[in-house]
Coordinates of C-alpha atoms in Angstrom, one line a residue:
Chain L
X1 CA -8.4 -8.3 6.4
X2 CA -5.6 -7.4 3.5
X3 CA -7.6 -9.3 1.4
X4 CA -9.9 -6.4 1.0
X5 CA -6.5 -4.1 -1.0
X6 CA -5.7 -7.3 -2.5
X7 CA -9.5 -7.8 -4.3
X8 CA -8.9 -3.6 -4.8
X9 CA -5.5 -4.4 -6.2
X10 CA -6.7 -7.4 -8.7
X11 CA -9.8 -4.6 -9.7
X12 CA -7.1 -1.9 -10.6
X13 CA -4.5 -4.4 -12.2
X14 CA -7.1 -6.1 -14.4
X15 CA -9.2 -2.9 -15.4
X16 CA -5.9 -1.3 -16.1
X17 CA -4.4 -4.0 -18.6
X18 CA -8.0 -4.1 -20.3
X19 CA -8.3 -0.8 -21.0
X20 CA -4.3 -1.1 -22.5
X21 CA -6.5 -3.8 -25.0
X22 CA -9.2 -1.6 -25.6
X23 CA -12.0 -4.3 -24.1
X24 CA -15.1 -2.6 -22.6
X25 CA -15.0 -5.5 -19.8
X26 CA -13.6 -8.3 -18.6
X27 CA -16.2 -11.6 -19.1
X28 CA -14.1 -14.3 -17.5
X29 CA -10.5 -13.2 -14.7
X30 CA -7.9 -16.0 -13.4
X31 CA -5.9 -15.9 -10.7
X32 CA -3.5 -18.3 -8.4
X33 CA -4.0 -18.0 -5.0
X34 CA -1.1 -20.5 -3.5
X35 CA -1.4 -22.1 0.1
X36 CA 1.0 -21.2 1.4
X37 CA 0.9 -17.6 -0.3
X38 CA -1.0 -15.5 3.0
X39 CA -3.7 -15.1 1.4
X40 CA -7.0 -17.0 2.8
X41 CA -8.4 -17.5 -0.4
X42 CA -12.2 -18.0 0.4
X43 CA -11.9 -14.1 2.2
X44 CA -10.5 -12.4 -0.9
X45 CA -12.9 -14.3 -2.6
X46 CA -15.5 -13.2 -1.1
X47 CA -13.8 -9.2 -1.2
X48 CA -13.4 -9.4 -4.7
X49 CA -17.0 -10.4 -4.9
X50 CA -18.2 -7.4 -3.2
X51 CA -15.7 -5.0 -5.1
X52 CA -16.4 -5.5 -8.5
X53 CA -19.4 -3.9 -8.2
X54 CA -19.8 -1.3 -11.2
X55 CA -16.1 -1.7 -12.5
X56 CA -14.8 -3.9 -15.9
X57 CA -15.6 -6.9 -13.5
X58 CA -19.2 -6.3 -12.4
X59 CA -20.4 -9.4 -14.8
X60 CA -17.4 -11.3 -14.9
X61 CA -16.4 -15.0 -14.0
X62 CA -14.2 -14.6 -11.3
X63 CA -11.9 -18.1 -11.3
X64 CA -9.7 -18.4 -8.1
X65 CA -7.0 -21.4 -8.4
X66 CA -5.5 -22.8 -5.3
X67 CA -2.3 -24.2 -5.6
X68 CA -1.0 -26.6 -3.4
X69 CA 1.7 -26.1 -0.9
X70 CA 5.1 -28.0 -1.8
X71 CA 8.5 -27.7 0.3
X72 CA 12.0 -29.0 -0.2
X73 CA 13.3 -30.7 2.5
X74 CA 16.6 -29.2 3.6
X75 CA 18.6 -32.5 4.7
X76 CA 17.1 -35.1 2.4
X77 CA 15.9 -33.0 -0.6
X78 CA 12.7 -34.7 -0.8
X79 CA 9.6 -32.6 -1.9
X80 CA 6.7 -32.8 -0.5
X81 CA 3.3 -31.7 0.0
X82 CA 2.8 -28.8 2.5
X83 CA -0.3 -27.8 4.1
X84 CA 1.3 -25.7 6.2
X85 CA 4.8 -23.8 6.5
X86 CA 5.7 -25.5 9.6
X87 CA 5.0 -29.1 8.4
X88 CA 8.5 -31.4 7.9
X89 CA 10.0 -33.9 5.8
X90 CA 7.2 -37.0 6.0
X91 CA 10.2 -39.0 4.6
X92 CA 13.8 -37.8 7.5
X93 CA 11.2 -36.0 10.0
X94 CA 13.7 -33.0 9.7
X95 CA 12.7 -29.3 9.5
X96 CA 12.2 -26.5 8.3
X97 CA 12.8 -27.1 5.2
X98 CA 12.3 -25.2 1.9
X99 CA 8.7 -23.6 0.5
X100 CA 8.9 -24.4 -3.6
X101 CA 5.7 -24.0 -4.4
X102 CA 2.4 -22.4 -2.9
X103 CA 3.4 -18.7 -2.9
X104 CA 2.0 -17.7 -5.3
X105 CA -0.4 -14.7 -6.2
X106 CA -1.0 -13.7 -9.1
X107 CA -2.9 -12.4 -12.3
X108 CA -3.3 -15.5 -14.3
X109 CA -5.5 -14.2 -17.3
X110 CA -8.2 -11.9 -18.9
X111 CA -11.1 -12.6 -21.1
X112 CA -11.9 -9.3 -22.5
X113 CA -14.6 -8.4 -24.7
Chain I
X1 CA -12.8 3.6 -4.6
X2 CA -10.5 3.6 -1.6
X3 CA -6.7 1.6 -1.9
X4 CA -7.1 0.0 1.2
X5 CA -10.9 -1.4 2.0
X6 CA -12.4 -0.6 -1.1
X7 CA -14.5 2.1 0.2
X8 CA -16.1 4.6 -2.5
X9 CA -14.2 7.0 -0.4
X10 CA -11.2 8.8 -2.5
X11 CA -8.9 9.0 0.5
X12 CA -8.9 5.7 1.8
X13 CA -5.8 7.0 4.2
X14 CA -4.8 10.3 5.8
X15 CA -1.7 12.1 6.2
X16 CA -0.6 13.8 9.2
X17 CA 2.0 15.9 10.4
X18 CA 1.3 16.6 13.8
X19 CA 3.2 20.2 13.8
X20 CA 0.2 21.3 11.3
X21 CA -3.0 20.5 13.3
X22 CA -4.8 23.0 13.5
X23 CA -4.5 23.6 9.6
X24 CA -6.8 21.4 9.0
X25 CA -9.2 19.8 10.5
X26 CA -9.6 15.5 10.6
X27 CA -12.0 13.2 11.1
X28 CA -14.9 14.9 9.4
X29 CA -14.8 12.7 6.3
X30 CA -14.1 9.1 7.5
X31 CA -15.0 6.6 6.3
X32 CA -18.7 5.5 8.0
X33 CA -19.6 3.4 4.5
X34 CA -17.3 0.6 5.8
X35 CA -20.2 -1.8 7.1
X36 CA -22.1 -1.1 4.6
X37 CA -19.5 -2.7 2.5
X38 CA -19.3 -5.3 4.9
X39 CA -23.0 -5.6 4.6
X40 CA -23.1 -6.5 1.7
X41 CA -19.6 -9.2 1.6
X42 CA -22.1 -12.8 2.5
X43 CA -24.6 -11.3 -0.5
X44 CA -22.3 -12.4 -3.3
X45 CA -21.5 -15.7 -5.3
X46 CA -19.9 -16.3 -7.8
X47 CA -23.1 -18.5 -9.2
X48 CA -24.1 -15.6 -9.7
X49 CA -21.7 -14.0 -11.3
X50 CA -21.6 -17.5 -13.5
X51 CA -25.3 -16.4 -14.6
X52 CA -24.6 -12.6 -15.4
X53 CA -22.0 -13.5 -17.8
X54 CA -24.4 -15.1 -19.9
X55 CA -26.5 -13.1 -19.5
X56 CA -24.5 -10.6 -21.1
X57 CA -22.5 -12.4 -23.3
X58 CA -24.9 -13.3 -25.7
X59 CA -24.1 -12.0 -29.6
X60 CA -20.9 -11.1 -29.1
X61 CA -17.9 -13.4 -30.3
X62 CA -15.8 -10.4 -29.9
X63 CA -14.2 -11.5 -27.2
X64 CA -10.0 -12.3 -26.6
X65 CA -7.9 -13.5 -23.5
X66 CA -5.4 -12.1 -22.5
X67 CA -2.0 -13.6 -20.4
X68 CA -0.8 -11.6 -17.9
X69 CA 1.1 -14.1 -14.9
X70 CA 1.1 -10.3 -13.3
X71 CA 1.6 -11.1 -9.2
X72 CA -0.4 -9.2 -7.2
X73 CA 1.7 -7.4 -5.2
X74 CA 3.8 -5.9 -8.0
X75 CA 2.7 -2.8 -8.1
X76 CA 3.6 -2.7 -4.2
X77 CA 6.8 -4.2 -4.7
X78 CA 7.7 -1.7 -7.0
X79 CA 7.2 1.4 -5.2
X80 CA 8.6 0.0 -2.3
X81 CA 11.6 -0.4 -4.4
X82 CA 11.9 3.2 -5.2
X83 CA 11.6 4.0 -1.8
X84 CA 14.7 1.9 -0.9
X85 CA 16.1 3.4 -3.8
X86 CA 15.7 7.0 -2.2
X87 CA 17.0 5.6 1.3
X88 CA 20.3 4.3 -0.1
X89 CA 20.5 8.0 -2.4
X90 CA 20.3 9.5 1.0
X91 CA 21.6 7.0 2.7
X92 CA 18.8 6.7 5.6
X93 CA 18.6 3.8 7.5
X94 CA 14.6 2.5 7.7
X95 CA 13.3 0.4 10.3
X96 CA 9.5 -1.8 9.5
X97 CA 8.5 -1.7 13.4
X98 CA 5.7 -4.8 13.0
X99 CA 3.9 -5.9 16.5
X100 CA 1.1 -6.7 17.5
X101 CA -1.0 -4.0 19.1
X102 CA 0.1 -3.1 22.9
X103 CA 4.0 -4.9 22.8
X104 CA 5.5 -1.6 23.7
X105 CA 6.7 -0.8 20.1
X106 CA 6.3 3.1 20.5
X107 CA 7.7 3.2 24.0
X108 CA 10.8 1.7 22.4
X109 CA 10.7 4.2 19.7
X110 CA 10.3 6.9 22.4
X111 CA 13.3 5.9 24.3
X112 CA 15.3 5.5 21.8
X113 CA 14.8 8.6 20.2
X114 CA 15.7 10.2 24.0
X115 CA 18.3 8.3 24.1
X116 CA 20.4 8.4 20.9
X117 CA 19.1 12.1 20.4
X118 CA 21.3 14.3 19.4
X119 CA 23.8 12.4 18.1
X120 CA 21.7 10.4 15.8
X121 CA 19.0 12.5 13.8
X122 CA 15.6 10.2 13.8
X123 CA 12.9 10.6 11.7
X124 CA 9.9 8.4 12.5
X125 CA 6.3 7.3 10.1
X126 CA 3.7 6.5 12.5
X127 CA 1.2 4.0 11.4
X128 CA -2.2 3.5 13.6
X129 CA -6.1 2.6 11.9
X130 CA -7.1 6.4 13.9
X131 CA -5.4 9.2 15.8
X132 CA -2.5 11.4 16.5
X133 CA -1.7 9.7 19.8
X134 CA 1.5 8.0 19.1
X135 CA 2.9 10.3 16.4
X136 CA 2.1 13.4 19.1
X137 CA 4.3 10.6 21.9
X138 CA 6.7 10.7 19.0
X139 CA 7.7 14.6 18.5
X140 CA 7.2 15.1 22.1
X141 CA 10.5 12.2 23.0
X142 CA 11.7 15.4 19.9
X143 CA 11.9 13.6 17.0
X144 CA 9.4 15.0 13.7
X145 CA 7.0 11.9 13.7
X146 CA 3.9 11.5 10.4
X147 CA 1.2 9.7 10.8
X148 CA 0.1 7.5 8.7
X149 CA -4.4 7.1 9.4
X150 CA -4.9 3.9 7.4
X151 CA -8.9 4.3 8.7
X152 CA -10.1 0.7 7.9
X153 CA -7.0 -0.1 6.5
X154 CA -5.0 -3.2 8.7
X155 CA -1.7 -2.2 7.3
X156 CA 0.7 0.3 6.3
X157 CA 1.8 -0.1 2.3
X158 CA 4.6 1.5 -0.2
X159 CA 2.3 3.8 -1.4
X160 CA 1.8 5.2 1.8
X161 CA 5.0 5.9 2.6
X162 CA 6.1 7.3 -0.4
X163 CA 3.0 9.5 -0.2
X164 CA 4.7 10.0 3.6
X165 CA 7.8 11.1 2.1
X166 CA 6.2 13.6 0.6
X167 CA 5.0 15.6 4.0
X168 CA 8.7 14.7 5.7
X169 CA 11.4 15.7 4.9
X170 CA 14.0 12.8 6.4
X171 CA 16.9 13.7 6.0
X172 CA 20.3 11.9 4.6
X173 CA 22.3 9.6 7.4
X174 CA 19.1 9.5 9.5
X175 CA 17.2 6.4 10.7
X176 CA 13.2 6.2 9.6
X177 CA 11.1 4.1 11.9
X178 CA 8.3 2.7 10.2
X179 CA 6.1 2.1 13.4
X180 CA 3.4 -0.5 11.5
X181 CA -0.6 -0.7 12.4
X182 CA -0.4 -3.1 15.3
X183 CA -1.1 -7.1 13.2
X184 CA 1.4 -9.5 13.3
X185 CA -1.1 -10.8 10.0
X186 CA -1.2 -8.0 7.3
X187 CA 1.3 -5.6 7.6
X188 CA 3.8 -9.3 6.6
X189 CA 2.9 -9.2 2.6
X190 CA 4.0 -5.5 2.3
X191 CA 7.4 -4.9 1.8
X192 CA 7.7 -0.3 1.8
X193 CA 11.2 -0.4 1.3
X194 CA 12.9 -0.8 4.5
X195 CA 16.4 -1.8 4.7
X196 CA 14.7 -4.7 7.5
X197 CA 11.9 -6.1 9.0
X198 CA 12.1 -5.2 13.2
X199 CA 8.8 -7.6 14.8
X200 CA 8.3 -6.5 18.8
X201 CA 6.5 -8.5 21.5
X202 CA 7.0 -9.1 24.6
X203 CA 6.3 -11.2 27.2
X204 CA 3.1 -10.9 28.6
X205 CA 2.2 -12.9 25.1
X206 CA 2.3 -16.4 24.8
X207 CA 5.8 -17.9 24.1
X208 CA 4.0 -19.7 20.7
X209 CA 3.4 -16.4 19.5
X210 CA 5.9 -17.6 16.1
X211 CA 4.1 -20.2 15.7
X212 CA 0.6 -18.6 15.5
X213 CA 2.2 -15.8 13.3
X214 CA 4.5 -17.8 10.8
X215 CA 4.8 -15.8 7.8
X216 CA 5.7 -12.4 10.2
X217 CA 8.3 -14.1 11.9
X218 CA 9.8 -15.6 8.9
X219 CA 10.0 -12.2 6.8
X220 CA 11.9 -10.4 9.3
X221 CA 14.6 -9.5 10.8
X222 CA 15.2 -8.7 14.2
X223 CA 12.8 -10.2 17.2
X224 CA 12.8 -7.5 20.3
X225 CA 11.2 -9.2 23.7
X226 CA 10.2 -6.4 25.1
X227 CA 9.0 -6.0 28.9
X228 CA 11.3 -8.5 30.3
X229 CA 11.2 -6.5 33.5
X230 CA 7.7 -8.4 33.7
X231 CA 9.5 -11.8 33.3
X232 CA 9.2 -12.4 37.1
X233 CA 5.8 -12.6 37.1
X234 CA 4.1 -14.4 33.9
X235 CA 5.0 -18.6 32.5
X236 CA 6.6 -16.4 28.8
X237 CA 9.9 -19.0 28.4
X238 CA 12.1 -17.0 26.8
X239 CA 14.3 -20.3 24.9
X240 CA 10.8 -21.8 24.0
X241 CA 9.8 -18.1 22.8
X242 CA 13.3 -18.0 20.3
X243 CA 13.5 -21.8 19.7
X244 CA 9.8 -21.2 18.3
X245 CA 11.1 -18.4 16.1
X246 CA 13.8 -20.1 14.9
X247 CA 11.8 -22.5 13.4
X248 CA 10.1 -20.3 11.0
X249 CA 12.9 -18.7 10.6
X250 CA 16.7 -19.8 11.8
X251 CA 18.7 -16.7 10.7
X252 CA 16.5 -14.3 13.3
X253 CA 17.8 -12.8 15.8
X254 CA 16.7 -11.8 19.0
X255 CA 17.5 -9.3 21.6
X256 CA 15.2 -9.5 25.1
X257 CA 14.2 -5.7 26.4
X258 CA 12.7 -3.4 28.9
X259 CA 12.0 -0.4 27.5
X260 CA 10.7 0.9 30.7
X261 CA 13.8 -0.6 32.8
X262 CA 16.4 0.2 30.3
X263 CA 17.6 -3.7 30.5
X264 CA 19.4 -4.4 27.4
X265 CA 17.9 -1.2 25.5
X266 CA 21.9 -0.8 24.6
X267 CA 22.0 -3.8 22.7
X268 CA 19.4 -2.4 20.6
X269 CA 21.5 0.3 19.9
X270 CA 24.8 -1.0 19.1
X271 CA 21.9 -3.5 16.7
X272 CA 20.9 -0.2 15.3
X273 CA 24.5 1.7 14.9
X274 CA 25.6 -1.9 12.6
X275 CA 23.0 -2.0 10.7
X276 CA 23.2 1.8 10.1
X277 CA 26.8 0.5 8.5
X278 CA 26.3 -1.9 7.0
X279 CA 23.1 -0.6 4.9
X280 CA 25.8 1.5 3.3
X281 CA 27.5 -1.1 1.9
X282 CA 25.4 -3.8 1.0
X283 CA 22.7 -1.4 -0.6
X284 CA 20.2 -3.9 -0.8
X285 CA 18.3 -6.0 1.5

């Protein structure tokens, strides 16, 4: 359950950034979670929803944006949607492929007041 | 609030020096409120927060958007880089040992310490949820050890290593082993500042383990396959395990060992020597 410590880190990062901007509270937070990032977005969302109590994020709308995985075939260079990092190329069936997207795990923006 | 699990205890993790256990009572303030947190786990929903948002936003227009695009692991990674610079400056070979529980990491370390002391200086940071048992074993084998108890946490992070380095003087030209919490999932995401990551599996585990836990095998440099003395009694096909792991990480190296019988351990010691040399040359992961 590293999602819990990651959720705490998000609260800490967001509160720090909001504080720097002299905000009183955070109204909205947008977080990108890639399908191949190693973070379970649902578990992460639940953890964050739980942990925001008594923080600047307590009343914030939590907007988790899932980013689909993308792979690039090492042989034919085709780019394709990758649901699992072990997916082979749909064209030439080659394996392994390079992950070209879906590893994101970042706070995109805050709406503060 | 605890950095590890979000509980209200200010100390999410504890660092113990087994040599001084009698100076400090331990376990008296462990994190009894974790279950309380869990009890609330499913009671929140984003819809509810939506409602709150509307309730509280009446009349205020003094809002602004802060664009961040900030990697959530950035702070861990910064501290890991500081740790890495520290190791490079002191010419310390730092290795992060990861595995599921029971693969034999501690036994491998005990045997390694017994075999390599005193020609090589060895230090160990032990990570477990509870107890000082592993650090005690390492100290009995002859190496200084610090125990980090993560409480309910499932992994070590770079900050914990930084804190442990404040308590243990890791000498220059030495090897530091970090034995991570037994868990093939969570420790994969957390860079500790190590030079290389060593994943340990044992022949009593399934040969498909690399497929089930790809992140860990992806992020490791060496795979030690332990308990090779048990191969005649189990259905573990070494070639299949290696094939699976290489399908995830073609650059992964393998050494088959038995910490119990000593088989293959010399190859491991040779690998350590090679890493100590290359870490001095490259200065980067």
